Short mmCIF file of C-alpha atoms in Angstrom, two decimals:
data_model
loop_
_atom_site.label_atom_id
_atom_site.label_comp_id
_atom_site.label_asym_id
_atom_site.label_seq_id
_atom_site.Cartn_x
_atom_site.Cartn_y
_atom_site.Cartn_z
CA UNK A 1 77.11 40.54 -3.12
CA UNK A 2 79.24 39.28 -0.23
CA UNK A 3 76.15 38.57 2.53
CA UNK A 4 76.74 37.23 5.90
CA UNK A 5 73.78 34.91 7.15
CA UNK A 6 72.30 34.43 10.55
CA UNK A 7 70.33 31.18 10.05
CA UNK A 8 69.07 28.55 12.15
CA UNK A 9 65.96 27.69 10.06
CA UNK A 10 64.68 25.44 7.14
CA UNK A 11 63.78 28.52 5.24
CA UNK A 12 67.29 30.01 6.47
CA UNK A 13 68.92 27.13 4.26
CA UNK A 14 66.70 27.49 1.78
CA UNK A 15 67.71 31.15 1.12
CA UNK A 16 71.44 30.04 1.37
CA UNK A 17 70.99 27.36 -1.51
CA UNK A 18 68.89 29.89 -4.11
CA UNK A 19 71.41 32.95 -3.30
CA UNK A 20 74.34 30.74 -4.03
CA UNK A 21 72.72 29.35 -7.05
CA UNK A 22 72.42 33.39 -8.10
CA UNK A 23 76.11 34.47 -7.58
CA UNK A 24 76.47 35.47 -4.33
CA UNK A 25 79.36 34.75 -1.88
CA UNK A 26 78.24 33.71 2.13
CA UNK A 27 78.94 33.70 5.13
CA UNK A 28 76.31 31.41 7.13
CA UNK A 29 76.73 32.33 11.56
CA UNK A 30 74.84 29.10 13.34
CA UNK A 31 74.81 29.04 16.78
CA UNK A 32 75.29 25.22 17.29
CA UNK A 33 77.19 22.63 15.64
CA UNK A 34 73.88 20.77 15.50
CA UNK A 35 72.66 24.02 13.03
CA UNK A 36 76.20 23.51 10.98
CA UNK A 37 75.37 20.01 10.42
CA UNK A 38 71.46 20.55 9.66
CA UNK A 39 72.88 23.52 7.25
CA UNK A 40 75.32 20.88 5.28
CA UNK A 41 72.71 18.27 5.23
CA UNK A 42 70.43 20.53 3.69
CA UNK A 43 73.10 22.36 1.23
CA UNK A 44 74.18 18.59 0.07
CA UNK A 45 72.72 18.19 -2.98
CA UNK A 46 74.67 21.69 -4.51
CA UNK A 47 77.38 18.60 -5.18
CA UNK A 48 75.09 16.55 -6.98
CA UNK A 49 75.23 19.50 -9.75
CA UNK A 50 77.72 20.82 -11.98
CA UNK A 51 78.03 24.15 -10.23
CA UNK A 52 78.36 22.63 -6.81
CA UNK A 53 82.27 23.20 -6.44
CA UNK A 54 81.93 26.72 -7.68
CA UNK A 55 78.96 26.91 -5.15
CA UNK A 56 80.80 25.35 -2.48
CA UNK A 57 83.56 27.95 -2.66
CA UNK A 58 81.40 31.01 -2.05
CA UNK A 59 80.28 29.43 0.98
CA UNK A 60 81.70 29.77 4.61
CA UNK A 61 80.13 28.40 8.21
CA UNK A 62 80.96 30.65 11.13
CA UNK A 63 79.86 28.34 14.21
CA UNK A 64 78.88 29.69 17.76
CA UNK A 65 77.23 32.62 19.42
CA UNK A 66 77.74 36.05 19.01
CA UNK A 67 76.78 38.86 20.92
CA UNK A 68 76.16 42.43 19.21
CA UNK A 69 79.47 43.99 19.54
CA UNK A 70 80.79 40.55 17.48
CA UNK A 71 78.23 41.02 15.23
CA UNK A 72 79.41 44.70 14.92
CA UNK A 73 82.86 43.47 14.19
CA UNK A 74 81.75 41.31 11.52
CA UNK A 75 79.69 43.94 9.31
CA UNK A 76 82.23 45.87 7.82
CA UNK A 77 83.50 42.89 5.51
CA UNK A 78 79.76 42.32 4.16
CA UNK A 79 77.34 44.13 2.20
CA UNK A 80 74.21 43.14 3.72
CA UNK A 81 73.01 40.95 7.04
CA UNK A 82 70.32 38.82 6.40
CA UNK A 83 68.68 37.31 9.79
CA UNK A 84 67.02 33.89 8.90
CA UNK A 85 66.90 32.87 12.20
CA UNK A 86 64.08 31.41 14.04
CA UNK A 87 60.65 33.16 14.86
CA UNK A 88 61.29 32.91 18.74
CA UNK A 89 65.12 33.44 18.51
CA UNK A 90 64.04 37.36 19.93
CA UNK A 91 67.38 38.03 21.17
CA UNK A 92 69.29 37.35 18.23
CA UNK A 93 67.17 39.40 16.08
CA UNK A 94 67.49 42.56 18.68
CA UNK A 95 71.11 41.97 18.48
CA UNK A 96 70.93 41.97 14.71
CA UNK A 97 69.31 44.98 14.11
CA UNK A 98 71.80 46.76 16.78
CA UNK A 99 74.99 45.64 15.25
CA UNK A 100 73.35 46.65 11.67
CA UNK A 101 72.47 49.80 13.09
CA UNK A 102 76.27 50.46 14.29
CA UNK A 103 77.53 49.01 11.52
CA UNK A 104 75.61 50.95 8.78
CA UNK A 105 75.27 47.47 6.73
CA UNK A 106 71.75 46.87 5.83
CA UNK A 107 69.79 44.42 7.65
CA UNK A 108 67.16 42.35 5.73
CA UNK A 109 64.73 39.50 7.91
CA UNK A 110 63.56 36.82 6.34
CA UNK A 111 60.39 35.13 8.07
CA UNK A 112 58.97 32.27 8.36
CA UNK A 113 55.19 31.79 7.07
CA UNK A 114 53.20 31.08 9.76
CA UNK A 115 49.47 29.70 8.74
CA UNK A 116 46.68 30.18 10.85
CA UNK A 117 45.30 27.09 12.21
CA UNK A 118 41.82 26.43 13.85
CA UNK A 119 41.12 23.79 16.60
CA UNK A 120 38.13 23.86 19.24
CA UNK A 121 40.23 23.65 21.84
CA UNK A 122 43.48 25.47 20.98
CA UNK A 123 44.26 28.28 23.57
CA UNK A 124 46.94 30.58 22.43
CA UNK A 125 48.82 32.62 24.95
CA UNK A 126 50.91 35.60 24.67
CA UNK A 127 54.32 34.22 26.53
CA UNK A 128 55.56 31.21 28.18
CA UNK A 129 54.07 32.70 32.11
CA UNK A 130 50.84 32.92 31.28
CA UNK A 131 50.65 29.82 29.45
CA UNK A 132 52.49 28.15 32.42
CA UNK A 133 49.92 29.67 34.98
CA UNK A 134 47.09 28.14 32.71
CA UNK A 135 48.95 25.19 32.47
CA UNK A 136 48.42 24.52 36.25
CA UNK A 137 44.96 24.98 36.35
CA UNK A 138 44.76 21.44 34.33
CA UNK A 139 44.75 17.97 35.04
CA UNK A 140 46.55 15.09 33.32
CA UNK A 141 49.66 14.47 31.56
CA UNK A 142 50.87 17.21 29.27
CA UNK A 143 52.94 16.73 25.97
CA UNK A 144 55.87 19.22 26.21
CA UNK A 145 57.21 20.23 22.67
CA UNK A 146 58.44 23.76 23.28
CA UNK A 147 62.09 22.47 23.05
CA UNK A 148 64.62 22.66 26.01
CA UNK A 149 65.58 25.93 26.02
CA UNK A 150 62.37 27.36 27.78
CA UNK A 151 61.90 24.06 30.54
CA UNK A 152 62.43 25.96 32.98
CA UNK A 153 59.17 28.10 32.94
CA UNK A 154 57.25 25.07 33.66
CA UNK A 155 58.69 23.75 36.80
CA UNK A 156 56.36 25.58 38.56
CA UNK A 157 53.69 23.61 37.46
CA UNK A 158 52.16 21.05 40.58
CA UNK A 159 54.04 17.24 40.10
CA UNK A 160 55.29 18.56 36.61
CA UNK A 161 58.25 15.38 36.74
CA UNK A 162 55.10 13.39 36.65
CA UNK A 163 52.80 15.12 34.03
CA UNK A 164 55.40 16.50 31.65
CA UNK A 165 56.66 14.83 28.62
CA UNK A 166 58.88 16.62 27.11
CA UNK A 167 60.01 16.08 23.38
CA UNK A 168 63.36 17.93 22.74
CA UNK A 169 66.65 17.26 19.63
CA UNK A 170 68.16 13.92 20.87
CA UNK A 171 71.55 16.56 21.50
CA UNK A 172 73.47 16.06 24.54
CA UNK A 173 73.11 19.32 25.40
CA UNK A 174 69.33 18.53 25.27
CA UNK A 175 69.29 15.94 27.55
CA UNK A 176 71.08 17.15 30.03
CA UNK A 177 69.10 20.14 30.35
CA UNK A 178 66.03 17.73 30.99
CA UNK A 179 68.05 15.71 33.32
CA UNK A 180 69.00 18.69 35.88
CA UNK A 181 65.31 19.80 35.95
CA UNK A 182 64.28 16.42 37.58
CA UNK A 183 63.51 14.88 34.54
CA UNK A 184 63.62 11.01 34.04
CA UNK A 185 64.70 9.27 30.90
CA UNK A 186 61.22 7.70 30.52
CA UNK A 187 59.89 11.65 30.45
CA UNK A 188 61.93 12.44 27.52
CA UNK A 189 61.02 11.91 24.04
CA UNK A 190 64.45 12.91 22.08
CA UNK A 191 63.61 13.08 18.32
CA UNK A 192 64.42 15.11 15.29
CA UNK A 193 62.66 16.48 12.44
CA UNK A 194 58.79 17.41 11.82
CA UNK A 195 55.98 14.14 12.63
CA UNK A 196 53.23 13.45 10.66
CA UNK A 197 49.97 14.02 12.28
CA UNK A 198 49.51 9.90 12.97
CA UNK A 199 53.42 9.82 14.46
CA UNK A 200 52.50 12.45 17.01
CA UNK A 201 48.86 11.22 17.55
CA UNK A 202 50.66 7.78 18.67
CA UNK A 203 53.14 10.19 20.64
CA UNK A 204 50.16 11.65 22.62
CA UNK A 205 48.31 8.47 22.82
CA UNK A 206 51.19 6.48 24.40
CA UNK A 207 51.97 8.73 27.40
CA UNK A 208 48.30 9.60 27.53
CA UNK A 209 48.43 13.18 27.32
CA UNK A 210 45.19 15.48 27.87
CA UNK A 211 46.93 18.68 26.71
CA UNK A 212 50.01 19.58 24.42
CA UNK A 213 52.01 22.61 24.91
CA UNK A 214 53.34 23.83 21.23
CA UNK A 215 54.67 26.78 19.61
CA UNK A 216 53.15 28.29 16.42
CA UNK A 217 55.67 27.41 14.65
CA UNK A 218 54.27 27.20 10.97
CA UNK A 219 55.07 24.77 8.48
CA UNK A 220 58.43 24.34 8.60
CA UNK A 221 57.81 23.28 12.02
CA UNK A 222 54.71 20.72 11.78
CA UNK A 223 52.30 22.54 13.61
CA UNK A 224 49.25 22.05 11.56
CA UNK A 225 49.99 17.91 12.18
CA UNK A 226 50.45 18.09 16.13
CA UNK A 227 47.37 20.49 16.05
CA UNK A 228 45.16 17.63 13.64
CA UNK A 229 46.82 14.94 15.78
CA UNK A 230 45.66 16.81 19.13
CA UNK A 231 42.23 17.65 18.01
CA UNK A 232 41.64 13.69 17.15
CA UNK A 233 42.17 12.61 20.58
CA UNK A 234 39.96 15.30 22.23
CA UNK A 235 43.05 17.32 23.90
CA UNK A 236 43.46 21.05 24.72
CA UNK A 237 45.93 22.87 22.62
CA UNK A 238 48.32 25.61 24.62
CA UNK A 239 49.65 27.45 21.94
CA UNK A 240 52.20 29.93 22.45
CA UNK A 241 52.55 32.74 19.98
CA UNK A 242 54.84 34.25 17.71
CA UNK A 243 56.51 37.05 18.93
CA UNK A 244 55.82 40.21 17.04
CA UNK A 245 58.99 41.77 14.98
CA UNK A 246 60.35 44.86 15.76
CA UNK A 247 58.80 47.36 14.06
CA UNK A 248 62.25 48.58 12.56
CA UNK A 249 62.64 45.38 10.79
CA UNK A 250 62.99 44.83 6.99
CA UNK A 251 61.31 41.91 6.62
CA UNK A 252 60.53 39.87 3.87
CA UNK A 253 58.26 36.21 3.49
CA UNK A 254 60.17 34.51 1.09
CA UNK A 255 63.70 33.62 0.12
CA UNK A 256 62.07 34.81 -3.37
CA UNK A 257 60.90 38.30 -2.45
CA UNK A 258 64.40 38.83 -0.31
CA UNK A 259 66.50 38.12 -3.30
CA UNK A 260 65.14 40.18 -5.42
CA UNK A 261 65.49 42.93 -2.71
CA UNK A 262 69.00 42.45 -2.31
CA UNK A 263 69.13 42.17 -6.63
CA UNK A 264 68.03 46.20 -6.35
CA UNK A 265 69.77 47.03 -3.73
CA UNK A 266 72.77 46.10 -5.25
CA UNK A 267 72.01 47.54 -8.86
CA UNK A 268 71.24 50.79 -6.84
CA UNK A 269 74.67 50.94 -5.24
CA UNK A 270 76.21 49.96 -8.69
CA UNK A 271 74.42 52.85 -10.35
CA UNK A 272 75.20 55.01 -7.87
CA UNK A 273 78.89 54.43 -7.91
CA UNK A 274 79.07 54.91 -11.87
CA UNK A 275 77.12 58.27 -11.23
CA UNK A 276 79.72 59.33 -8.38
CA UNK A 277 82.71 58.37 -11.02
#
């Protein structure tokens, strides 16, 4: 099948490498050149093995954002749009399932497993407002690691230049967005990739954080360690939840279970074209 791929994710590239390694031609859509370059990384060992030209071939990066009617465009030349993006990427997926709806290509979503995690003093909150208000109803430094995109939402917070440390990808883009909310460089914790839960305890310990602002992002995104690291030194935990997929979605929790989806789908349509002949 010829599948174009909206990824973004660990589990995105994950579902890139095992489809390729089952015959299928892609098209991966990041948003970022930072996602193209965490996409290659990942997809680097198909060279290592003896398939990994042939692999290589049936492989295409589309970089930059695209809104719905783009999206729309695309769909004709595929059949079937798989959404790997990330949990909280909400407009994206809306987008998605518009352009699929338009398009009459079906849309399939691959999530990401989220486990549930238990802490005395974790406090999960429906969206970033209320956990903001919250927020400023505490005292002491927090430990910011809800990326850059969403800094905004907690400007409002009383001295937040001097309580907020925010950890954010050590991208340009990144920093800059810290910079023109006020920001100082000795605020900003630029770092890549998932901690272990005695890397982030040191992390909290340094700037002597009470409280750490996360995301439930699941495994893929080390929330059980920040959680265990958080709970060892005694601080609240402001979670803030996983938005709930639209209802209309045809989701799916592993790259396994999607694949074998599309493997019917696509012996359906092949029956149902010898039936039609």
């Amino acid at each position: 099948m010829n599948l174009l791929v909206f990824a973004g994710t660990t589990e995105g590239s994950d579902f890139v490498q095992k489809a390729l390694a089952e015959g299928h031609t892609i098209t991966v859509s990041v948003a970022t050149q930072y996602g193209s370059e965490v996409l290659q990384k990942h997809l680097s060992s198909l060279s290592e093995t003896s398939s990994g030209d042939e692999d290589s071939e049936r492989l295409h990066i589309l970089q930059g954002r695209l809104d719905s009617e783009e999206i729309a465009s695309l769909l004709p030349h595929f059949d079937a749009l798989v959404d790997a993006t990330h949990p909280y990427a909400e407009e994206i997926t809306k987008n998605l399932l518009a352009a699929s709806s338009l398009s009459f290509v079906p849309y399939y979503r691959l999530l990401r497993p989220l486990q549930p995690v238990k802490a005395e003093k974790l406090h999960e909150f429906e969206n970033l407002s209320s956990l903001a208000e919250a927020l400023s109803k505490k005292s002491g430094n927090v430990f910011l690691s809800t990326g850059s995109r969403d800094l905004a939402a907690f400007t409002k917070i009383p001295d937040y230049q001097k309580r907020l440390f925010v950890r954010v990808l050590p991208l340009t883009d990144s920093i800059e967005k810290c910079r023109a909310l006020g920001f100082s460089p000795d605020h900003i914790i630029a770092m890549q990739g998932v901690g272990s839960r005695e890397l982030n305890k040191a992390l909290f310990a340094e700037y002597n954080c009470r409280v750490l602002v996360t995301k439930e992002s699941g495994e893929a995104g080390g929330f059980a360690e920040k959680i265990a690291a958080a709970e060892a030194l005694g601080m609240d935990i402001f979670a803030l939840k996983a938005p709930a997929e639209p209802e209309s979605a045809n989701c799916f929790g592993s790259a396994e279970e999607l694949l074998s989806a599309l493997r019917e789908s696509d012996l359906l349509g092949t029956l149902t074209d010898f039936l039609g002949d």
